[in-house]
Amino acid sequence: MVNDRDDELFIFKACTIVDYISASRFIKKEYIRSGIKGQGDRGFICNKMLVNNGSSLFIAQRCGNIIGTISIIADTDLGIPCRELFKDDVDAVISEHDKAYEIGTLSTTCLYKDNSIVFTMYFHAFIHCILSKNIDVIFIQVQEKHVKFYINNLFFKRASKTKSHPEYNNLNAVLLAIDVKGFKHMLATNGCFFFGIGRILHALNMRKKVNQALNDSASLASDSLSNDDKSVYRFLCE
């Protein structure tokens, strides 16, 4: 894990129980700071669905410090988190045989005020979904005040009415979704749209990450943690 520059943003897939705990502590700190979560008793925010078969957690670092997290959670084992509040809305979007994933645990440090880290982490997770997962729909739960940002910049469409989220200080939340097959068709048939994506990737210095993801997609498809580590993580979540 060596960078050409010490201050370069470096995103990697969590592979050990230590990675998961460190990321979970960071998520708790940032969720408390932003008002998404209260203090609580546990020293970290734990989501058992993070270790569903096929799920992945990504960590962003700069100068060796965690500055962001994002995950893609597979609709296997325990399901996806958005089903808890938006079950009817999820069922209205996907059919019985559709393969769904949810983007979650998106958190960033307050040290960086611009949206570049959010864009970079999102595209990293999204590219991983497109390249190494046979996905039909991607969901994300967001605060109502951020809905326009995700729709205007990150290809999502609204999939629910606003609901009060009991897990996150009763903040107003909305379910958004991407039709992945429709998105791929648009990329293939709309040259202007494809060019626009290319410009975004270039601006975020993501072209190299796309090539790397293409080369690494086979290895990325494997599970992050051993079954023993998954059991430990789920035990800590109890």
PDB file of C-alpha atoms in Angstrom:
ATOM      1  CA  MET A   1       0.000   0.000   0.000  1.00  0.00           C
ATOM      2  CA  VAL A   2       2.468   2.640  -1.173  1.00  0.00           C
ATOM      3  CA  ASN A   3       1.473   5.944  -2.744  1.00  0.00           C
ATOM      4  CA  ASP A   4       3.467   8.159  -5.077  1.00  0.00           C
ATOM      5  CA  ARG A   5       2.581  11.074  -2.779  1.00  0.00           C
ATOM      6  CA  ASP A   6       2.033  10.948   0.991  1.00  0.00           C
ATOM      7  CA  ASP A   7      -1.111  13.095   0.750  1.00  0.00           C
ATOM      8  CA  GLU A   8      -2.732  11.132  -2.099  1.00  0.00           C
ATOM      9  CA  LEU A   9      -6.235   9.824  -1.493  1.00  0.00           C
ATOM     10  CA  PHE A  10      -5.967   6.046  -1.264  1.00  0.00           C
ATOM     11  CA  ILE A  11      -9.051   3.781  -1.318  1.00  0.00           C
ATOM     12  CA  PHE A  12      -8.802   0.101  -0.495  1.00  0.00           C
ATOM     13  CA  LYS A  13     -11.113  -2.807   0.260  1.00  0.00           C
ATOM     14  CA  ALA A  14     -11.282  -3.778   3.944  1.00  0.00           C
ATOM     15  CA  CYS A  15      -9.878  -7.290   4.324  1.00  0.00           C
ATOM     16  CA  THR A  16      -9.396  -7.869   8.070  1.00  0.00           C
ATOM     17  CA  ILE A  17     -11.468  -7.600  11.237  1.00  0.00           C
ATOM     18  CA  VAL A  18      -9.164  -4.731  12.284  1.00  0.00           C
ATOM     19  CA  ASP A  19     -10.092  -2.842   9.095  1.00  0.00           C
ATOM     20  CA  TYR A  20     -13.788  -3.298   9.887  1.00  0.00           C
ATOM     21  CA  ILE A  21     -13.493  -2.181  13.510  1.00  0.00           C
ATOM     22  CA  SER A  22     -11.339   0.831  12.622  1.00  0.00           C
ATOM     23  CA  ALA A  23     -13.802   1.884   9.937  1.00  0.00           C
ATOM     24  CA  SER A  24     -16.753   1.358  12.282  1.00  0.00           C
ATOM     25  CA  ARG A  25     -15.162   3.617  14.910  1.00  0.00           C
ATOM     26  CA  PHE A  26     -14.600   6.297  12.276  1.00  0.00           C
ATOM     27  CA  ILE A  27     -18.215   5.993  11.071  1.00  0.00           C
ATOM     28  CA  LYS A  28     -19.535   6.445  14.613  1.00  0.00           C
ATOM     29  CA  LYS A  29     -17.408   9.558  15.181  1.00  0.00           C
ATOM     30  CA  GLU A  30     -18.541  11.177  11.943  1.00  0.00           C
ATOM     31  CA  TYR A  31     -22.204  10.159  12.363  1.00  0.00           C
ATOM     32  CA  ILE A  32     -22.242  11.730  15.837  1.00  0.00           C
ATOM     33  CA  ARG A  33     -20.572  14.886  14.521  1.00  0.00           C
ATOM     34  CA  SER A  34     -23.124  15.248  11.737  1.00  0.00           C
ATOM     35  CA  GLY A  35     -26.119  14.479  13.959  1.00  0.00           C
ATOM     36  CA  ILE A  36     -27.021  11.198  12.272  1.00  0.00           C
ATOM     37  CA  LYS A  37     -26.430   9.180  15.449  1.00  0.00           C
ATOM     38  CA  GLY A  38     -26.408   9.781  19.203  1.00  0.00           C
ATOM     39  CA  GLN A  39     -23.539   8.791  21.481  1.00  0.00           C
ATOM     40  CA  GLY A  40     -24.840   5.333  22.428  1.00  0.00           C
ATOM     41  CA  ASP A  41     -22.950   2.777  24.511  1.00  0.00           C
ATOM     42  CA  ARG A  42     -20.880   0.892  21.931  1.00  0.00           C
ATOM     43  CA  GLY A  43     -17.539   2.324  20.840  1.00  0.00           C
ATOM     44  CA  PHE A  44     -18.342   1.837  17.167  1.00  0.00           C
ATOM     45  CA  ILE A  45     -21.287   1.605  14.778  1.00  0.00           C
ATOM     46  CA  CYS A  46     -21.834  -2.002  13.797  1.00  0.00           C
ATOM     47  CA  ASN A  47     -23.862  -3.226  10.833  1.00  0.00           C
ATOM     48  CA  LYS A  48     -24.088  -7.020  10.613  1.00  0.00           C
ATOM     49  CA  MET A  49     -25.163  -6.757   6.967  1.00  0.00           C
ATOM     50  CA  LEU A  50     -21.685  -5.462   6.068  1.00  0.00           C
ATOM     51  CA  VAL A  51     -20.463  -9.043   6.182  1.00  0.00           C
ATOM     52  CA  ASN A  52     -23.240 -10.513   4.041  1.00  0.00           C
ATOM     53  CA  ASN A  53     -21.850 -12.787   1.329  1.00  0.00           C
ATOM     54  CA  GLY A  54     -20.865 -10.540  -1.580  1.00  0.00           C
ATOM     55  CA  SER A  55     -20.676  -7.312   0.451  1.00  0.00           C
ATOM     56  CA  SER A  56     -17.612  -5.062   0.505  1.00  0.00           C
ATOM     57  CA  LEU A  57     -16.413  -2.213   2.719  1.00  0.00           C
ATOM     58  CA  PHE A  58     -14.075   0.420   1.280  1.00  0.00           C
ATOM     59  CA  ILE A  59     -11.851   2.725   3.328  1.00  0.00           C
ATOM     60  CA  ALA A  60     -10.368   6.021   2.134  1.00  0.00           C
ATOM     61  CA  GLN A  61      -7.067   7.084   3.679  1.00  0.00           C
ATOM     62  CA  ARG A  62      -4.782  10.071   3.396  1.00  0.00           C
ATOM     63  CA  CYS A  63      -1.402  10.211   5.141  1.00  0.00           C
ATOM     64  CA  GLY A  64      -2.270   6.928   6.835  1.00  0.00           C
ATOM     65  CA  ASN A  65      -5.454   8.290   8.446  1.00  0.00           C
ATOM     66  CA  ILE A  66      -9.017   7.200   7.650  1.00  0.00           C
ATOM     67  CA  ILE A  67     -10.907  10.073   6.044  1.00  0.00           C
ATOM     68  CA  GLY A  68     -13.891   8.236   4.591  1.00  0.00           C
ATOM     69  CA  THR A  69     -15.816   4.984   4.230  1.00  0.00           C
ATOM     70  CA  ILE A  70     -18.366   3.504   1.859  1.00  0.00           C
ATOM     71  CA  SER A  71     -19.799   0.022   1.385  1.00  0.00           C
ATOM     72  CA  ILE A  72     -21.811  -2.052  -1.026  1.00  0.00           C
ATOM     73  CA  ILE A  73     -24.144  -4.422   0.791  1.00  0.00           C
ATOM     74  CA  ALA A  74     -25.494  -7.493  -0.961  1.00  0.00           C
ATOM     75  CA  ASP A  75     -29.133  -8.535  -0.604  1.00  0.00           C
ATOM     76  CA  THR A  76     -28.117 -11.934   0.796  1.00  0.00           C
ATOM     77  CA  ASP A  77     -27.983 -13.493   4.259  1.00  0.00           C
ATOM     78  CA  LEU A  78     -29.562 -10.757   6.406  1.00  0.00           C
ATOM     79  CA  GLY A  79     -30.752  -8.660   3.463  1.00  0.00           C
ATOM     80  CA  ILE A  80     -30.059  -4.961   2.849  1.00  0.00           C
ATOM     81  CA  PRO A  81     -30.581  -2.239   5.485  1.00  0.00           C
ATOM     82  CA  CYS A  82     -33.116  -0.231   3.479  1.00  0.00           C
ATOM     83  CA  ARG A  83     -35.650  -3.069   3.712  1.00  0.00           C
ATOM     84  CA  GLU A  84     -36.137  -2.275   7.392  1.00  0.00           C
ATOM     85  CA  LEU A  85     -37.764   1.112   6.706  1.00  0.00           C
ATOM     86  CA  PHE A  86     -38.534   0.984   2.982  1.00  0.00           C
ATOM     87  CA  LYS A  87     -39.551  -2.650   2.416  1.00  0.00           C
ATOM     88  CA  ASP A  88     -42.649  -1.827   0.334  1.00  0.00           C
ATOM     89  CA  ASP A  89     -40.685   0.685  -1.754  1.00  0.00           C
ATOM     90  CA  VAL A  90     -37.881  -1.837  -2.376  1.00  0.00           C
ATOM     91  CA  ASP A  91     -40.397  -4.491  -3.398  1.00  0.00           C
ATOM     92  CA  ALA A  92     -42.022  -2.009  -5.789  1.00  0.00           C
ATOM     93  CA  VAL A  93     -38.691  -1.440  -7.575  1.00  0.00           C
ATOM     94  CA  ILE A  94     -37.301  -4.965  -7.880  1.00  0.00           C
ATOM     95  CA  SER A  95     -38.813  -8.228  -9.045  1.00  0.00           C
ATOM     96  CA  GLU A  96     -38.365 -11.621  -7.408  1.00  0.00           C
ATOM     97  CA  HIS A  97     -35.272 -12.529  -9.417  1.00  0.00           C
ATOM     98  CA  ASP A  98     -33.557  -9.109  -9.450  1.00  0.00           C
ATOM     99  CA  LYS A  99     -30.188  -8.830  -7.747  1.00  0.00           C
ATOM    100  CA  ALA A 100     -30.070  -5.770  -5.493  1.00  0.00           C
ATOM    101  CA  TYR A 101     -27.276  -4.048  -3.591  1.00  0.00           C
ATOM    102  CA  GLU A 102     -27.263  -1.049  -1.293  1.00  0.00           C
ATOM    103  CA  ILE A 103     -24.570   1.597  -1.005  1.00  0.00           C
ATOM    104  CA  GLY A 104     -24.151   2.429   2.675  1.00  0.00           C
ATOM    105  CA  THR A 105     -21.903   3.595   5.529  1.00  0.00           C
ATOM    106  CA  LEU A 106     -20.917   6.661   3.498  1.00  0.00           C
ATOM    107  CA  SER A 107     -18.985   8.913   5.855  1.00  0.00           C
ATOM    108  CA  THR A 108     -16.294  11.553   5.417  1.00  0.00           C
ATOM    109  CA  THR A 109     -14.154  13.570   7.762  1.00  0.00           C
ATOM    110  CA  CYS A 110     -14.991  17.213   8.462  1.00  0.00           C
ATOM    111  CA  LEU A 111     -11.395  18.162   7.569  1.00  0.00           C
ATOM    112  CA  TYR A 112     -12.295  18.349   3.860  1.00  0.00           C
ATOM    113  CA  LYS A 113     -15.147  20.685   2.949  1.00  0.00           C
ATOM    114  CA  ASP A 114     -15.534  19.918  -0.764  1.00  0.00           C
ATOM    115  CA  ASN A 115     -17.449  17.032  -2.350  1.00  0.00           C
ATOM    116  CA  SER A 116     -14.456  15.495  -4.143  1.00  0.00           C
ATOM    117  CA  ILE A 117     -13.976  12.747  -1.555  1.00  0.00           C
ATOM    118  CA  VAL A 118     -17.669  11.825  -1.706  1.00  0.00           C
ATOM    119  CA  PHE A 119     -17.555  11.712  -5.521  1.00  0.00           C
ATOM    120  CA  THR A 120     -14.367   9.637  -5.549  1.00  0.00           C
ATOM    121  CA  MET A 121     -15.575   7.092  -2.990  1.00  0.00           C
ATOM    122  CA  TYR A 122     -18.966   6.819  -4.658  1.00  0.00           C
ATOM    123  CA  PHE A 123     -17.474   6.207  -8.108  1.00  0.00           C
ATOM    124  CA  HIS A 124     -15.053   3.680  -6.628  1.00  0.00           C
ATOM    125  CA  ALA A 125     -17.951   1.685  -5.142  1.00  0.00           C
ATOM    126  CA  PHE A 126     -20.109   2.197  -8.230  1.00  0.00           C
ATOM    127  CA  ILE A 127     -17.376   1.033 -10.617  1.00  0.00           C
ATOM    128  CA  HIS A 128     -16.847  -2.004  -8.411  1.00  0.00           C
ATOM    129  CA  CYS A 129     -20.577  -2.760  -8.649  1.00  0.00           C
ATOM    130  CA  ILE A 130     -20.671  -2.377 -12.429  1.00  0.00           C
ATOM    131  CA  LEU A 131     -17.516  -4.366 -13.138  1.00  0.00           C
ATOM    132  CA  SER A 132     -17.566  -7.213 -10.673  1.00  0.00           C
ATOM    133  CA  LYS A 133     -21.209  -7.674  -9.706  1.00  0.00           C
ATOM    134  CA  ASN A 134     -24.142  -8.810 -11.816  1.00  0.00           C
ATOM    135  CA  ILE A 135     -26.476  -6.204 -10.319  1.00  0.00           C
ATOM    136  CA  ASP A 136     -29.939  -5.095 -11.420  1.00  0.00           C
ATOM    137  CA  VAL A 137     -30.623  -2.313  -8.898  1.00  0.00           C
ATOM    138  CA  ILE A 138     -28.536  -0.222  -6.497  1.00  0.00           C
ATOM    139  CA  PHE A 139     -30.258   1.459  -3.540  1.00  0.00           C
ATOM    140  CA  ILE A 140     -29.109   4.182  -1.172  1.00  0.00           C
ATOM    141  CA  GLN A 141     -30.772   5.864   1.822  1.00  0.00           C
ATOM    142  CA  VAL A 142     -30.060   9.585   2.122  1.00  0.00           C
ATOM    143  CA  GLN A 143     -31.209  12.538   4.161  1.00  0.00           C
ATOM    144  CA  GLU A 144     -33.984  14.445   2.441  1.00  0.00           C
ATOM    145  CA  LYS A 145     -31.815  17.576   2.200  1.00  0.00           C
ATOM    146  CA  HIS A 146     -29.256  15.670   0.079  1.00  0.00           C
ATOM    147  CA  VAL A 147     -31.712  14.133  -2.428  1.00  0.00           C
ATOM    148  CA  LYS A 148     -31.105  16.714  -5.185  1.00  0.00           C
ATOM    149  CA  PHE A 149     -27.329  16.213  -4.962  1.00  0.00           C
ATOM    150  CA  TYR A 150     -27.642  12.454  -5.545  1.00  0.00           C
ATOM    151  CA  ILE A 151     -30.195  12.820  -8.324  1.00  0.00           C
ATOM    152  CA  ASN A 152     -28.362  15.615 -10.150  1.00  0.00           C
ATOM    153  CA  ASN A 153     -24.829  14.247  -9.778  1.00  0.00           C
ATOM    154  CA  LEU A 154     -24.864  10.510  -9.044  1.00  0.00           C
ATOM    155  CA  PHE A 155     -27.537   9.061 -11.393  1.00  0.00           C
ATOM    156  CA  PHE A 156     -30.061   8.084  -8.703  1.00  0.00           C
ATOM    157  CA  LYS A 157     -33.841   8.402  -8.957  1.00  0.00           C
ATOM    158  CA  ARG A 158     -36.274   8.798  -6.105  1.00  0.00           C
ATOM    159  CA  ALA A 159     -37.902   5.519  -5.013  1.00  0.00           C
ATOM    160  CA  SER A 160     -39.901   6.521  -1.927  1.00  0.00           C
ATOM    161  CA  LYS A 161     -41.667   9.246  -0.037  1.00  0.00           C
ATOM    162  CA  THR A 162     -39.885  10.910   2.868  1.00  0.00           C
ATOM    163  CA  LYS A 163     -39.906   8.902   6.093  1.00  0.00           C
ATOM    164  CA  SER A 164     -38.603   9.515   9.602  1.00  0.00           C
ATOM    165  CA  HIS A 165     -35.683   7.131  10.180  1.00  0.00           C
ATOM    166  CA  PRO A 166     -35.752   5.637  13.704  1.00  0.00           C
ATOM    167  CA  GLU A 167     -32.164   4.339  13.433  1.00  0.00           C
ATOM    168  CA  TYR A 168     -30.756   7.777  12.659  1.00  0.00           C
ATOM    169  CA  ASN A 169     -32.183  10.247  15.174  1.00  0.00           C
ATOM    170  CA  ASN A 170     -35.506  10.284  13.288  1.00  0.00           C
ATOM    171  CA  LEU A 171     -33.966  12.329  10.488  1.00  0.00           C
ATOM    172  CA  ASN A 172     -36.055  12.653   7.312  1.00  0.00           C
ATOM    173  CA  ALA A 173     -34.810   9.957   4.939  1.00  0.00           C
ATOM    174  CA  VAL A 174     -35.518   9.039   1.323  1.00  0.00           C
ATOM    175  CA  LEU A 175     -34.797   5.856  -0.619  1.00  0.00           C
ATOM    176  CA  LEU A 176     -33.089   6.357  -4.001  1.00  0.00           C
ATOM    177  CA  ALA A 177     -32.349   3.757  -6.662  1.00  0.00           C
ATOM    178  CA  ILE A 178     -30.411   3.195  -9.877  1.00  0.00           C
ATOM    179  CA  ASP A 179     -31.621   0.833 -12.601  1.00  0.00           C
ATOM    180  CA  VAL A 180     -28.191  -0.597 -13.431  1.00  0.00           C
ATOM    181  CA  LYS A 181     -29.246  -2.266 -16.681  1.00  0.00           C
ATOM    182  CA  GLY A 182     -30.871   0.970 -17.827  1.00  0.00           C
ATOM    183  CA  PHE A 183     -27.748   2.892 -16.858  1.00  0.00           C
ATOM    184  CA  LYS A 184     -25.522   0.543 -18.871  1.00  0.00           C
ATOM    185  CA  HIS A 185     -27.863   0.866 -21.858  1.00  0.00           C
ATOM    186  CA  MET A 186     -27.653   4.657 -21.630  1.00  0.00           C
ATOM    187  CA  LEU A 187     -23.864   4.475 -21.561  1.00  0.00           C
ATOM    188  CA  ALA A 188     -23.872   2.246 -24.641  1.00  0.00           C
ATOM    189  CA  THR A 189     -26.334   4.310 -26.713  1.00  0.00           C
ATOM    190  CA  ASN A 190     -25.849   7.921 -25.595  1.00  0.00           C
ATOM    191  CA  GLY A 191     -22.466   9.276 -26.636  1.00  0.00           C
ATOM    192  CA  CYS A 192     -22.939  12.621 -24.856  1.00  0.00           C
ATOM    193  CA  PHE A 193     -23.820  10.899 -21.595  1.00  0.00           C
ATOM    194  CA  PHE A 194     -20.799   8.600 -21.894  1.00  0.00           C
ATOM    195  CA  PHE A 195     -18.562  11.620 -22.597  1.00  0.00           C
ATOM    196  CA  GLY A 196     -19.931  13.362 -19.508  1.00  0.00           C
ATOM    197  CA  ILE A 197     -19.077  10.375 -17.330  1.00  0.00           C
ATOM    198  CA  GLY A 198     -15.592  10.379 -18.802  1.00  0.00           C
ATOM    199  CA  ARG A 199     -15.117  14.044 -17.905  1.00  0.00           C
ATOM    200  CA  ILE A 200     -16.174  13.393 -14.307  1.00  0.00           C
ATOM    201  CA  LEU A 201     -13.785  10.443 -14.020  1.00  0.00           C
ATOM    202  CA  HIS A 202     -10.976  12.533 -15.491  1.00  0.00           C
ATOM    203  CA  ALA A 203     -11.643  15.426 -13.106  1.00  0.00           C
ATOM    204  CA  LEU A 204     -11.499  13.050 -10.146  1.00  0.00           C
ATOM    205  CA  ASN A 205      -8.397  11.290 -11.497  1.00  0.00           C
ATOM    206  CA  MET A 206     -10.465   8.095 -11.623  1.00  0.00           C
ATOM    207  CA  ARG A 207      -9.457   6.807 -15.063  1.00  0.00           C
ATOM    208  CA  LYS A 208      -6.558   4.865 -13.565  1.00  0.00           C
ATOM    209  CA  LYS A 209      -8.908   3.458 -10.924  1.00  0.00           C
ATOM    210  CA  VAL A 210     -11.255   2.241 -13.668  1.00  0.00           C
ATOM    211  CA  ASN A 211      -8.404   0.401 -15.380  1.00  0.00           C
ATOM    212  CA  GLN A 212      -7.259  -1.023 -12.055  1.00  0.00           C
ATOM    213  CA  ALA A 213     -10.808  -2.156 -11.261  1.00  0.00           C
ATOM    214  CA  LEU A 214     -10.977  -3.910 -14.626  1.00  0.00           C
ATOM    215  CA  ASN A 215      -7.762  -5.761 -13.868  1.00  0.00           C
ATOM    216  CA  ASP A 216      -8.736  -6.589 -10.278  1.00  0.00           C
ATOM    217  CA  SER A 217     -12.432  -7.387 -10.756  1.00  0.00           C
ATOM    218  CA  ALA A 218     -11.894 -11.141 -10.439  1.00  0.00           C
ATOM    219  CA  SER A 219     -10.117 -10.851  -7.094  1.00  0.00           C
ATOM    220  CA  LEU A 220     -12.519  -8.213  -5.827  1.00  0.00           C
ATOM    221  CA  ALA A 221     -15.410 -10.596  -6.350  1.00  0.00           C
ATOM    222  CA  SER A 222     -14.230 -12.752  -3.459  1.00  0.00           C
ATOM    223  CA  ASP A 223     -15.487 -12.165   0.083  1.00  0.00           C
ATOM    224  CA  SER A 224     -13.521  -9.723   2.246  1.00  0.00           C
ATOM    225  CA  LEU A 225     -13.449 -11.647   5.502  1.00  0.00           C
ATOM    226  CA  SER A 226     -13.006 -15.259   6.546  1.00  0.00           C
ATOM    227  CA  ASN A 227     -16.056 -16.983   8.010  1.00  0.00           C
ATOM    228  CA  ASP A 228     -14.440 -16.823  11.463  1.00  0.00           C
ATOM    229  CA  ASP A 229     -13.911 -13.052  11.175  1.00  0.00           C
ATOM    230  CA  LYS A 230     -17.512 -12.644  10.009  1.00  0.00           C
ATOM    231  CA  SER A 231     -18.692 -14.522  13.099  1.00  0.00           C
ATOM    232  CA  VAL A 232     -16.553 -12.305  15.358  1.00  0.00           C
ATOM    233  CA  TYR A 233     -17.868  -9.137  13.749  1.00  0.00           C
ATOM    234  CA  ARG A 234     -21.497 -10.272  14.047  1.00  0.00           C
ATOM    235  CA  PHE A 235     -20.871 -11.234  17.690  1.00  0.00           C
ATOM    236  CA  LEU A 236     -19.539  -7.727  18.387  1.00  0.00           C
ATOM    237  CA  CYS A 237     -22.705  -6.306  16.843  1.00  0.00           C
ATOM    238  CA  GLU A 238     -24.962  -8.078  19.340  1.00  0.00           C
TER     239      GLU A 238
END
